[in-house]
mmCIF file of C-alpha atoms in Angstrom:
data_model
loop_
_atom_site.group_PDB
_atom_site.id
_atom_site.type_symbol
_atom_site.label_atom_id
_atom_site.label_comp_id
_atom_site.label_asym_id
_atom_site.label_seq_id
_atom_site.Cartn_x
_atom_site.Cartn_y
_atom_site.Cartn_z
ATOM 1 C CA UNK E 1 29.446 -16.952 17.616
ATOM 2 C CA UNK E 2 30.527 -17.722 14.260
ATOM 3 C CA UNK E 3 30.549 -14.156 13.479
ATOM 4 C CA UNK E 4 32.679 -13.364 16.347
ATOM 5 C CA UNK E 5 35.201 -16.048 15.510
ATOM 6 C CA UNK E 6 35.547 -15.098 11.976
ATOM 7 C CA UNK E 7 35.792 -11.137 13.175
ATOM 8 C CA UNK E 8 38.756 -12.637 15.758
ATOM 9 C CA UNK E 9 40.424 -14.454 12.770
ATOM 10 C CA UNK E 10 40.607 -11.371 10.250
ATOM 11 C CA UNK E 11 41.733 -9.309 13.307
ATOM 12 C CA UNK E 12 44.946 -11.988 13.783
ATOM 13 C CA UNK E 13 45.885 -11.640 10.264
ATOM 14 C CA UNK E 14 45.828 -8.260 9.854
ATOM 15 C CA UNK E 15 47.781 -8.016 12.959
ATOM 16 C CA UNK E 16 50.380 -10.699 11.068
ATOM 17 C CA UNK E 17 50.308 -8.907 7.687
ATOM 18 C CA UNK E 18 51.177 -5.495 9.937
ATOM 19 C CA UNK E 19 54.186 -7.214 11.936
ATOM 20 C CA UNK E 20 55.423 -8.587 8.800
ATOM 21 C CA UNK E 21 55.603 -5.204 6.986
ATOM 22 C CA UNK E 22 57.113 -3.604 10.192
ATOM 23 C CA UNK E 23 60.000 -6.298 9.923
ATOM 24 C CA UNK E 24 60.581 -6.303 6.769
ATOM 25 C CA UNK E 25 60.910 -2.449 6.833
ATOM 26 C CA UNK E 26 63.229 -2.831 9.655
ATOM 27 C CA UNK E 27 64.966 -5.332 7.147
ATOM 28 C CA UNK E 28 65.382 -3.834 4.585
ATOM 29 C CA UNK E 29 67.333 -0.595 5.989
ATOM 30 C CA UNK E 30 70.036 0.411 3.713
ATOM 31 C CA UNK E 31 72.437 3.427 4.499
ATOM 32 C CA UNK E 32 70.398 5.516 1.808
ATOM 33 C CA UNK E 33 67.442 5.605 4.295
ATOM 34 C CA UNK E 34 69.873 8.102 6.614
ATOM 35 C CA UNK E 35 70.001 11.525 5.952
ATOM 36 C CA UNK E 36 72.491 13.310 3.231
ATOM 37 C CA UNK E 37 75.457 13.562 4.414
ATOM 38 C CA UNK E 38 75.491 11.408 7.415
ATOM 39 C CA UNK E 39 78.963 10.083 8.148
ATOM 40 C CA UNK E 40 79.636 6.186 9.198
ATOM 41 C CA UNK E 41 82.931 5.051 10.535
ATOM 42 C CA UNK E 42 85.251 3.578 12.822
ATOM 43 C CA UNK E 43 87.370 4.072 15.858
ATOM 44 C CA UNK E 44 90.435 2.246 17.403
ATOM 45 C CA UNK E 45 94.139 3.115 17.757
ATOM 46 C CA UNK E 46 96.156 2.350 14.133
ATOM 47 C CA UNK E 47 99.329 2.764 11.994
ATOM 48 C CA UNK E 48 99.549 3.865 8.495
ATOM 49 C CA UNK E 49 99.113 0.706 6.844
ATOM 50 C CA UNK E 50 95.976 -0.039 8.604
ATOM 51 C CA UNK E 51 93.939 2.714 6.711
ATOM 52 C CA UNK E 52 93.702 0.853 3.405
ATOM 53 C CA UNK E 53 91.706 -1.272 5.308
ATOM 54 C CA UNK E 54 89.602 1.377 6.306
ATOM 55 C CA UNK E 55 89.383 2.249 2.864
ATOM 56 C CA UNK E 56 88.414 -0.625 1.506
ATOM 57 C CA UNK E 57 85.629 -1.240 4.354
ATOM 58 C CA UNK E 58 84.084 1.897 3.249
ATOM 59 C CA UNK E 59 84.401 3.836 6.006
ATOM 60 C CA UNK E 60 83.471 7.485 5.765
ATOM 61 C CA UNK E 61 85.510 8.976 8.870
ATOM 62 C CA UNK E 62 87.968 7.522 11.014
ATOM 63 C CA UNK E 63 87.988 8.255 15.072
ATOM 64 C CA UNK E 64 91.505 8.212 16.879
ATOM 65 C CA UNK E 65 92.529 9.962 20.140
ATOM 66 C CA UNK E 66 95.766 12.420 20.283
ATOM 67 C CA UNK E 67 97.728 11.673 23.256
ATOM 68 C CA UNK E 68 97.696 15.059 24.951
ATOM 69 C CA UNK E 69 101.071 13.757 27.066
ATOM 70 C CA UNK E 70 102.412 12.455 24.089
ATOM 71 C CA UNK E 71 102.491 15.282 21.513
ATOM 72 C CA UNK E 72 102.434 18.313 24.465
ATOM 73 C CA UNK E 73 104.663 16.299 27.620
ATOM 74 C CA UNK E 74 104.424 19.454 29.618
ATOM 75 C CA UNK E 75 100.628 20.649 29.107
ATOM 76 C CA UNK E 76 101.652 23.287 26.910
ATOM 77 C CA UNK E 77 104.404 24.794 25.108
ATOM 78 C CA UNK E 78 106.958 22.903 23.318
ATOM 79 C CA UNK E 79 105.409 19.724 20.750
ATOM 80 C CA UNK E 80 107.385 16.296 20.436
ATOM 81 C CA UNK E 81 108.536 16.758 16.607
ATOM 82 C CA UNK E 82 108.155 12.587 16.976
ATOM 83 C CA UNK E 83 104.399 12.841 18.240
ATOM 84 C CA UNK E 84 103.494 15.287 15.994
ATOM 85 C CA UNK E 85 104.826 13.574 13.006
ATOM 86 C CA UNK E 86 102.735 10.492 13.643
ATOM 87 C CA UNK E 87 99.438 12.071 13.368
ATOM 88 C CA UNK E 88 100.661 14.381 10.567
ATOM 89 C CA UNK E 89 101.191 11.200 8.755
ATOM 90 C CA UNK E 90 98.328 9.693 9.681
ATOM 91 C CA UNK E 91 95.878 12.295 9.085
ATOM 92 C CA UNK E 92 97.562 12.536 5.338
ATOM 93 C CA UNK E 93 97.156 8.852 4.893
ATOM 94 C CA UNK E 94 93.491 9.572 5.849
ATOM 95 C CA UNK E 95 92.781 12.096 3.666
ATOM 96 C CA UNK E 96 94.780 10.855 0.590
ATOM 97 C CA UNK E 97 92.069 7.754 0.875
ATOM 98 C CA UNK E 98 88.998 10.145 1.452
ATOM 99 C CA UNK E 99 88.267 9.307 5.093
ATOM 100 C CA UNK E 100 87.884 12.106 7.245
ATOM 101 C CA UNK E 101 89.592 12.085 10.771
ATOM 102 C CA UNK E 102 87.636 12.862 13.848
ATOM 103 C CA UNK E 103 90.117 13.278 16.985
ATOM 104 C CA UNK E 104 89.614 13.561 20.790
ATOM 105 C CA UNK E 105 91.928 15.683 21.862
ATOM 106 C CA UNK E 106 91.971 14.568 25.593
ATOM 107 C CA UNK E 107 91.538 10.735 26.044
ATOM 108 C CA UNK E 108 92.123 10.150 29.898
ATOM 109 C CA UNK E 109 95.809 10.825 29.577
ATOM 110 C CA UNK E 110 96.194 14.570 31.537
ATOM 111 C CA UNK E 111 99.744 15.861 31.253
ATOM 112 C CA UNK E 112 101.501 15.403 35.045
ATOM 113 C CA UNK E 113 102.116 18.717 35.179
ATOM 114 C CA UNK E 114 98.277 20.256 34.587
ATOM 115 C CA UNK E 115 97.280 17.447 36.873
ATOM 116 C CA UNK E 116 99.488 18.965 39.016
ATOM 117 C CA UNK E 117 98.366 22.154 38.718
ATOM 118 C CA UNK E 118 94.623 22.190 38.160
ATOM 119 C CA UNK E 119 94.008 19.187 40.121
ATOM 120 C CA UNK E 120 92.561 17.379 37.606
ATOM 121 C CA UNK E 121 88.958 16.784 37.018
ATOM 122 C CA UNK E 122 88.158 18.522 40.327
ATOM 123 C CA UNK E 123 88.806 21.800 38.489
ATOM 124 C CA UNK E 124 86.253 24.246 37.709
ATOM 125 C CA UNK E 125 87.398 24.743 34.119
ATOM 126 C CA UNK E 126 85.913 20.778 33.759
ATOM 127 C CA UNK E 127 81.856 21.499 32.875
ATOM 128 C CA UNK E 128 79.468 19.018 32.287
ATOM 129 C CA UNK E 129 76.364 19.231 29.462
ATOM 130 C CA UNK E 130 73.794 20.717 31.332
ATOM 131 C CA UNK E 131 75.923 24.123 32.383
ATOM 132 C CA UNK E 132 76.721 24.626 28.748
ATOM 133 C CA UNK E 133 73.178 24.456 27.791
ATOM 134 C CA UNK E 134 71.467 26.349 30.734
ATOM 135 C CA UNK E 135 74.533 28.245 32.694
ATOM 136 C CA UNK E 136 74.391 26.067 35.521
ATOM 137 C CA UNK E 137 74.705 22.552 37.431
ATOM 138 C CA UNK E 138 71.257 21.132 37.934
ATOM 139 C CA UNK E 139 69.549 21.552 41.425
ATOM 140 C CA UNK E 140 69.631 17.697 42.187
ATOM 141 C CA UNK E 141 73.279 17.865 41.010
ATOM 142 C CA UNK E 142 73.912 20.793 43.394
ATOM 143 C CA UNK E 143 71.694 19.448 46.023
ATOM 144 C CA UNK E 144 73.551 16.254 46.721
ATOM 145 C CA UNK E 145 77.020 17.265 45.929
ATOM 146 C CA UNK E 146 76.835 20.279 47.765
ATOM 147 C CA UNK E 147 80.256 22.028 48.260
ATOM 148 C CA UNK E 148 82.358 19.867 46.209
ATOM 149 C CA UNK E 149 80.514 21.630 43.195
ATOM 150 C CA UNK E 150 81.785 24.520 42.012
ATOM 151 C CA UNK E 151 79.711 27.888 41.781
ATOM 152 C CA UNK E 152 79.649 29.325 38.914
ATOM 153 C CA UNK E 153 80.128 33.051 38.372
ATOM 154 C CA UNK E 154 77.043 35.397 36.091
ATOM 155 C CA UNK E 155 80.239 35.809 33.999
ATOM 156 C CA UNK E 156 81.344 32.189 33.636
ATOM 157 C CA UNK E 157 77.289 31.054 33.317
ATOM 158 C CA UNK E 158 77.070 33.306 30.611
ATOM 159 C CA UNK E 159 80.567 32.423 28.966
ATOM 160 C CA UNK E 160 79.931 28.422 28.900
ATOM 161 C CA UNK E 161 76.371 28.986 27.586
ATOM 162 C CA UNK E 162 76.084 27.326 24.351
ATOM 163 C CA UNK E 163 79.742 26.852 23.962
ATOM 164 C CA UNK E 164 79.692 23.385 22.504
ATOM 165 C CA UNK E 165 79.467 22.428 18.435
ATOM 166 C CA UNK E 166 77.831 18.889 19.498
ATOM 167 C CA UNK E 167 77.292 15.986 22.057
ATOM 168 C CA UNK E 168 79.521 12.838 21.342
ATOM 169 C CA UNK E 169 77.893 9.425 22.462
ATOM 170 C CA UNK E 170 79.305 6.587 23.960
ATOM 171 C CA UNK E 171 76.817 3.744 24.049
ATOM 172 C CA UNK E 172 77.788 0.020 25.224
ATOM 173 C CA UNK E 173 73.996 -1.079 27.119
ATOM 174 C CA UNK E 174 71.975 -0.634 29.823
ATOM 175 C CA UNK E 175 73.447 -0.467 33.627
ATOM 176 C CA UNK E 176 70.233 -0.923 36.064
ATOM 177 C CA UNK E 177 70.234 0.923 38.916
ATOM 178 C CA UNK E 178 68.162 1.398 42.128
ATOM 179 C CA UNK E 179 67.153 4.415 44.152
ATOM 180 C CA UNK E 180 69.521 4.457 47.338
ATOM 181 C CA UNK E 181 68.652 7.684 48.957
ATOM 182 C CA UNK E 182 71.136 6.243 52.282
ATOM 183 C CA UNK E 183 73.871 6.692 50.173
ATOM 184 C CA UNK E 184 73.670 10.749 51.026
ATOM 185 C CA UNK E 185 74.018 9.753 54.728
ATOM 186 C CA UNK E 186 78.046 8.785 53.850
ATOM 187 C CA UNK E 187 80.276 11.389 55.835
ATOM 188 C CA UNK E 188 83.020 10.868 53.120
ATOM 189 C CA UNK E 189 81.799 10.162 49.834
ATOM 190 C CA UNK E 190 82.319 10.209 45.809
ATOM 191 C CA UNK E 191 80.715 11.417 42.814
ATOM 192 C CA UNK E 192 79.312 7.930 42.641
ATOM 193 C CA UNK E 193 77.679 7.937 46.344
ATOM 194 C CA UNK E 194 75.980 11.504 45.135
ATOM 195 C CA UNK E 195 74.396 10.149 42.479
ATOM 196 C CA UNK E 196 72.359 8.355 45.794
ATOM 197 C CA UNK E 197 72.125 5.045 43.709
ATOM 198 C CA UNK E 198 73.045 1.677 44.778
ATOM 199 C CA UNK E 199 73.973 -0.526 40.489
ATOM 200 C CA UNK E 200 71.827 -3.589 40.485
ATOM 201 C CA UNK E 201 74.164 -4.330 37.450
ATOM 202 C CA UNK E 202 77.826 -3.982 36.153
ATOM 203 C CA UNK E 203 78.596 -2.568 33.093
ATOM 204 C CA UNK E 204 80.153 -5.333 30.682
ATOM 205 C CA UNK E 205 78.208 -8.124 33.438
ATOM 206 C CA UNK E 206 77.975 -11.536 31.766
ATOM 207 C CA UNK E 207 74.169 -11.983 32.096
ATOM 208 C CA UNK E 208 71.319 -10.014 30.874
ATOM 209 C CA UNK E 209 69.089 -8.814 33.593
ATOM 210 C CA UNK E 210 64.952 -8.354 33.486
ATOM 211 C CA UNK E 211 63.340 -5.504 35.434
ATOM 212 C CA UNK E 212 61.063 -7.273 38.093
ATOM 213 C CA UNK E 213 63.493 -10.233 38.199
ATOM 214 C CA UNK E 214 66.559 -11.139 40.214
ATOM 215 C CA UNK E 215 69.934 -10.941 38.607
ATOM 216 C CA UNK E 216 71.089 -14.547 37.796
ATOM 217 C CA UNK E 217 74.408 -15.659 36.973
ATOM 218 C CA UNK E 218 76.657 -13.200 37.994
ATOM 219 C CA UNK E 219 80.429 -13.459 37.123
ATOM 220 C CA UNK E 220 80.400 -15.984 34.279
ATOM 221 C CA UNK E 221 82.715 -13.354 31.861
ATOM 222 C CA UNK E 222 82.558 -10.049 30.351
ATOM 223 C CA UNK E 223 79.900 -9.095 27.925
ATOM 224 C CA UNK E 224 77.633 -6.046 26.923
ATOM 225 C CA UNK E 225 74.728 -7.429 25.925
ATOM 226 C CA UNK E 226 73.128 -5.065 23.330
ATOM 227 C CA UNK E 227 70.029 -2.326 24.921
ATOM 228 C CA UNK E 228 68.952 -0.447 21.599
ATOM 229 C CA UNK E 229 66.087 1.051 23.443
ATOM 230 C CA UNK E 230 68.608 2.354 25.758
ATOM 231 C CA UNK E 231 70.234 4.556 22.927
ATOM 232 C CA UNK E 232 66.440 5.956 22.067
ATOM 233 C CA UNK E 233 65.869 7.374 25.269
ATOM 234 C CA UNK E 234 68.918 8.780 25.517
ATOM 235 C CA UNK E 235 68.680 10.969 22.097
ATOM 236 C CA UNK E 236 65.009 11.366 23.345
ATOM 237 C CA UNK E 237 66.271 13.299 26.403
ATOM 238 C CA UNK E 238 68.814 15.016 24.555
ATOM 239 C CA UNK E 239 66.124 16.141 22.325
ATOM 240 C CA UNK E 240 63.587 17.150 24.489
ATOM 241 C CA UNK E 241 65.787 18.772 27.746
ATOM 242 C CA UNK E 242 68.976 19.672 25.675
ATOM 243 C CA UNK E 243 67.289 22.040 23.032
ATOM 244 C CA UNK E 244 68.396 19.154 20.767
ATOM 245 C CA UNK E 245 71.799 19.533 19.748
ATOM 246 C CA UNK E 246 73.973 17.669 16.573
ATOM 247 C CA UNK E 247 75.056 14.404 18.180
ATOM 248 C CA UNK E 248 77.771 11.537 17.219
ATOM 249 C CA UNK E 249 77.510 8.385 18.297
ATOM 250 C CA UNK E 250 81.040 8.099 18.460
ATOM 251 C CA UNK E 251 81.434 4.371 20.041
ATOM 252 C CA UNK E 252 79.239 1.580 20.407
ATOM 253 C CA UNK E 253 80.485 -1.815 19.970
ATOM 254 C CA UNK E 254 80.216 -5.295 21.271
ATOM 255 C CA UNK E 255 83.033 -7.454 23.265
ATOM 256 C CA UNK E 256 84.290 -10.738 23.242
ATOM 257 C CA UNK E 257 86.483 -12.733 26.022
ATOM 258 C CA UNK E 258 89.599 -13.834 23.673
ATOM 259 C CA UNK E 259 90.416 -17.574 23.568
ATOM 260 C CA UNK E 260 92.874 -18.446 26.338
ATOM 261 C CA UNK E 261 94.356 -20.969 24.097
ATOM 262 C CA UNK E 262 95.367 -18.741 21.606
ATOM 263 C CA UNK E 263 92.541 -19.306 19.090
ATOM 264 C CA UNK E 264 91.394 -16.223 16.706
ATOM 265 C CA UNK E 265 87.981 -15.514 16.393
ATOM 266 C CA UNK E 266 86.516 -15.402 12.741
ATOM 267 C CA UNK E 267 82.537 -15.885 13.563
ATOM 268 C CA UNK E 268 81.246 -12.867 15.449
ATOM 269 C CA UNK E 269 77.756 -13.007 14.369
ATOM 270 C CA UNK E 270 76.562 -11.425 17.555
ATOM 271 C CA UNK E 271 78.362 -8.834 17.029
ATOM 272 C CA UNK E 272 77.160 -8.078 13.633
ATOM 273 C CA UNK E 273 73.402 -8.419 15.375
ATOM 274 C CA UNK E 274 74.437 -5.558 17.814
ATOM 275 C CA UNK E 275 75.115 -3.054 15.403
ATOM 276 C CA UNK E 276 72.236 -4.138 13.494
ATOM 277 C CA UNK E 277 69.815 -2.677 16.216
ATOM 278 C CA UNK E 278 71.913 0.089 17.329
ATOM 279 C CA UNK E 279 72.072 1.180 13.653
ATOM 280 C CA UNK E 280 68.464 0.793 13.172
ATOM 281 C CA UNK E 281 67.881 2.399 16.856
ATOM 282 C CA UNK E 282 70.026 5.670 15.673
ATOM 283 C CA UNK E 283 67.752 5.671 12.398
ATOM 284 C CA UNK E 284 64.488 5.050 14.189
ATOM 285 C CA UNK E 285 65.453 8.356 16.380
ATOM 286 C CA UNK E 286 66.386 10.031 13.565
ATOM 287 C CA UNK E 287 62.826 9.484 11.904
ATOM 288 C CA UNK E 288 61.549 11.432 15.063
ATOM 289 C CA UNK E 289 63.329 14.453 15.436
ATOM 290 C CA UNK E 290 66.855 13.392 17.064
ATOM 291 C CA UNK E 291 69.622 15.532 15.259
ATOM 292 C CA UNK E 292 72.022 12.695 15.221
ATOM 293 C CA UNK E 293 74.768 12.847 12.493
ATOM 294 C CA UNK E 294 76.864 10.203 12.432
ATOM 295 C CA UNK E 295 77.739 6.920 13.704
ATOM 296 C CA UNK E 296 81.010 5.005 15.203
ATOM 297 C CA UNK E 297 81.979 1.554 15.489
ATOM 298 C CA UNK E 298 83.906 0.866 18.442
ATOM 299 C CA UNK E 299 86.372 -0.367 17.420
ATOM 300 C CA UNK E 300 87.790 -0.961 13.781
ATOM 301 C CA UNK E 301 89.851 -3.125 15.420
ATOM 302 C CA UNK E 302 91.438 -5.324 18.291
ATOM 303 C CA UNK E 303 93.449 -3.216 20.505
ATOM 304 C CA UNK E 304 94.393 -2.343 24.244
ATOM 305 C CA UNK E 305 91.597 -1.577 25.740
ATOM 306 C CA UNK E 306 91.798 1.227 28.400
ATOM 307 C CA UNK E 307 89.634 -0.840 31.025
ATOM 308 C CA UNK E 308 90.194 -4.243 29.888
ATOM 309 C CA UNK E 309 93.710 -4.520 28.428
ATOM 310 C CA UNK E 310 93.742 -7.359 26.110
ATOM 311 C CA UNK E 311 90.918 -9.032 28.109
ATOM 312 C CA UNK E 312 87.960 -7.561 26.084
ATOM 313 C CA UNK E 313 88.458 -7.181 22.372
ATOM 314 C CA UNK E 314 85.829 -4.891 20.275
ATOM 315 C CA UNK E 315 87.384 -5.296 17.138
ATOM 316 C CA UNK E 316 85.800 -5.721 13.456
ATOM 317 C CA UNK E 317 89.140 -6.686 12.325
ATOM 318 C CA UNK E 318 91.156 -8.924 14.510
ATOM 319 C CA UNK E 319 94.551 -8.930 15.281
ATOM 320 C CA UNK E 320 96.617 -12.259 16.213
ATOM 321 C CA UNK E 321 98.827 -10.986 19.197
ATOM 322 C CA UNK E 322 101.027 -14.328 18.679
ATOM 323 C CA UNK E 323 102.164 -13.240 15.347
ATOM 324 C CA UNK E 324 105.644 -11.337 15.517
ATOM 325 C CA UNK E 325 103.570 -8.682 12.990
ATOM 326 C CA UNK E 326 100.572 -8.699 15.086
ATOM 327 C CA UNK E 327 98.578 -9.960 11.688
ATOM 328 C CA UNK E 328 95.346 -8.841 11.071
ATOM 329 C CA UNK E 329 92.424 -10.360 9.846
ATOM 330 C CA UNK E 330 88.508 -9.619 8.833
ATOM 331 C CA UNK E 331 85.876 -10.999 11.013
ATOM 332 C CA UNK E 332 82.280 -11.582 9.877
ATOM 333 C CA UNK E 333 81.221 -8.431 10.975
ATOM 334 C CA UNK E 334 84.168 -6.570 8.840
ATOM 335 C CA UNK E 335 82.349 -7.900 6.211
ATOM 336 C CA UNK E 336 78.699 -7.318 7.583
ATOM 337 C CA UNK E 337 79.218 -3.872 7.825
ATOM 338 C CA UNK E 338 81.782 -3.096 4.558
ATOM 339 C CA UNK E 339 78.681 -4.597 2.641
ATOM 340 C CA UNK E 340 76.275 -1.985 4.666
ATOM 341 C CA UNK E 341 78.483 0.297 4.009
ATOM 342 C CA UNK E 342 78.547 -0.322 0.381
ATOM 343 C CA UNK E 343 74.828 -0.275 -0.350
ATOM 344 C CA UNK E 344 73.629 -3.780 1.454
ATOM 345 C CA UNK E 345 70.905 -3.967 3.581
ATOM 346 C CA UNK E 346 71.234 -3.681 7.178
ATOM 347 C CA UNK E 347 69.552 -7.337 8.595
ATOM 348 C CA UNK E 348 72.014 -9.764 6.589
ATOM 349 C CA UNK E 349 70.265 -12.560 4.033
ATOM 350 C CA UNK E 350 70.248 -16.496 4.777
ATOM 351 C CA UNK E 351 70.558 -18.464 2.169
ATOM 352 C CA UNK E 352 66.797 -19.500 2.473
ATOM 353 C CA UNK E 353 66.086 -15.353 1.874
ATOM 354 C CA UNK E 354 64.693 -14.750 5.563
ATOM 355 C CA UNK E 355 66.747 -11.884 7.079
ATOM 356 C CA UNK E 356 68.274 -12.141 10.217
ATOM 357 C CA UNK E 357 66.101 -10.837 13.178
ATOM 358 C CA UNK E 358 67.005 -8.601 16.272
#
């Protein structure tokens, strides 16, 4: 007996010694442990004068969108000499501070006129991953969409095939869903009713939900609560069914609710905590195979949001919408994540020298 209770006590600290190494490994992350050459940075919509902010946060590369109807109003042919001089300027600014731009060149803003023409999204030119990996639409894709899926010729199989440098990621949480097989029965329905899935969450819900549990307090606010394990899987299945192709995490980010009074937020610890394990997440996948290559804030900072408006703010730097100059102003996590990006550790150090957990 005594035996047995001394082998159970050795057995409990060597399980404690091993926890505490695994968290303090996890701790004591520091850009370095990413590979050479992989590129941190920011996205958001901003002027000129916001990229010596940039600069001074550290960022490596800089994420904006080019609005297609904005620089090109007709689709194609003649360029706004306005629009165009904007992101010439802005892309100099960039590059005079050694900050590389990354643009998307469409950013749900179709010209009129192609949306008149192609119809949109509904357009066969519009492919989806697994086409320009394989050739084709998957069978359960085909299967339950059926006719609204367009076939694709041996010649356009073979032309899409492989056609893509990367796969940008955007990456917010975990939506739970359940299987819903009756949606298929719908005479009339959308891309959403083929998927044949009924969401047991929102995305951006207030209230974290358990698997196994009912979903309690609905409706209390916006939030994304953070799903790191979410983001593994995901570069897992890109690794394993995709051939595994360069990826950028291009935005993942955590909201806040602004103060209806006006108030600015300064303290966003939680939102320092959410890059924290998305960080280590994309590292963790990296250590086993995932070809990820970079990494994106969303956002550098405060800005209209295309969902939310003003409603939902992302922002590392904040921006006081009362203020005739719309004044801007670091948060905690600005400073979190310049130090990271400077050579701190990634879990942040109390005062007492215990690192913040996950």
């Amino acid at each position: 007996m005594e035996q047995s209770r001394g082998s159970s006590s050795r057995l409990r600290f060597l399980l404690a010694v091993l926890l505490f190494e695994l968290v303090s490994a996890a701790a004591a992350i520091t850009r370095d442990d990413f590979p050479e050459g992989f590129v941190f940075g920011a996205g958001s919509s901003a002027y000129q004068e916001d990229v010596r902010l940039m600069h001074e946060m550290g960022l490596d590369a800089y994420r904006f969108s080019i609005s297609w109807s904005r620089l090109i109003p007709d689709g194609r042919g003649a360029v706004n000499p306005k629009g165009l001089e904007y992101y010439n300027n802005l892309i100099d600014e960039l590059l005079k501070h050694g900050i590389q731009p990354h643009t998307t060149i469409y950013h749900f803003d179709l010209p009129q006129a192609l949306q008149d023409e192609y119809n949109g999204l509904l357009n066969p030119r519009v492919m989806f991953l697994h086409p320009l990996v394989y050739g084709d639409y998957p069978p359960v894709m085909k299967r339950n969409a059926g006719s609204k899926l367009p076939a694709l010729t041996a010649e356009e199989s073979a032309r899409v095939r492989g056609s893509f440098d990367f796969v940008g990621v955007n990456q917010y949480g975990a939506i739970y869903v359940a299987d819903d097989p009756s949606q298929l029965k719908r005479e009339l329905r959308d891309y959403s009713a083929d998927e044949a899935t009924k969401y047991v969450t929102q995305p951006f819900e207030s209230s974290r939900h358990q698997l196994g549990q009912e979903f309690k307090q609905r409706g209390l606010g916006l939030r994304n609560d953070d799903a790191p394990w979410a983001l593994r899987k995901l570069l897992e299945h890109l690794q394993t069914k995709y051939a595994n192709p360069p990826v950028v995490i291009y935005e993942n980010g955590a909201g806040h609710e602004p103060d209806p009074s006006g108030g600015l937020l300064y303290d966003d610890e939680f939102r320092s905590r959410f890059l924290q394990v998305y960080i280590e997440a994309a590292l963790q996948s990296i250590r086993n195979g995932s070809n990820v290559r970079s990494y994106f804030v969303w956002s550098f900072m405060d800005l209209f949001e295309y969902i939310f408006a003003y409603q939902f703010q992302f922002g590392l730097i904040g921006v006081d919408y009362g203020a005739e100059g719309r004044t801007r102003y670091a948060r905690s996590s600005a400073r979190w994540y310049a130090g990271f990006l400077h050579g701190g550790e990634l879990r942040m150090v109390a005062p007492d020298g215990s690192r913040a957990s996950s």
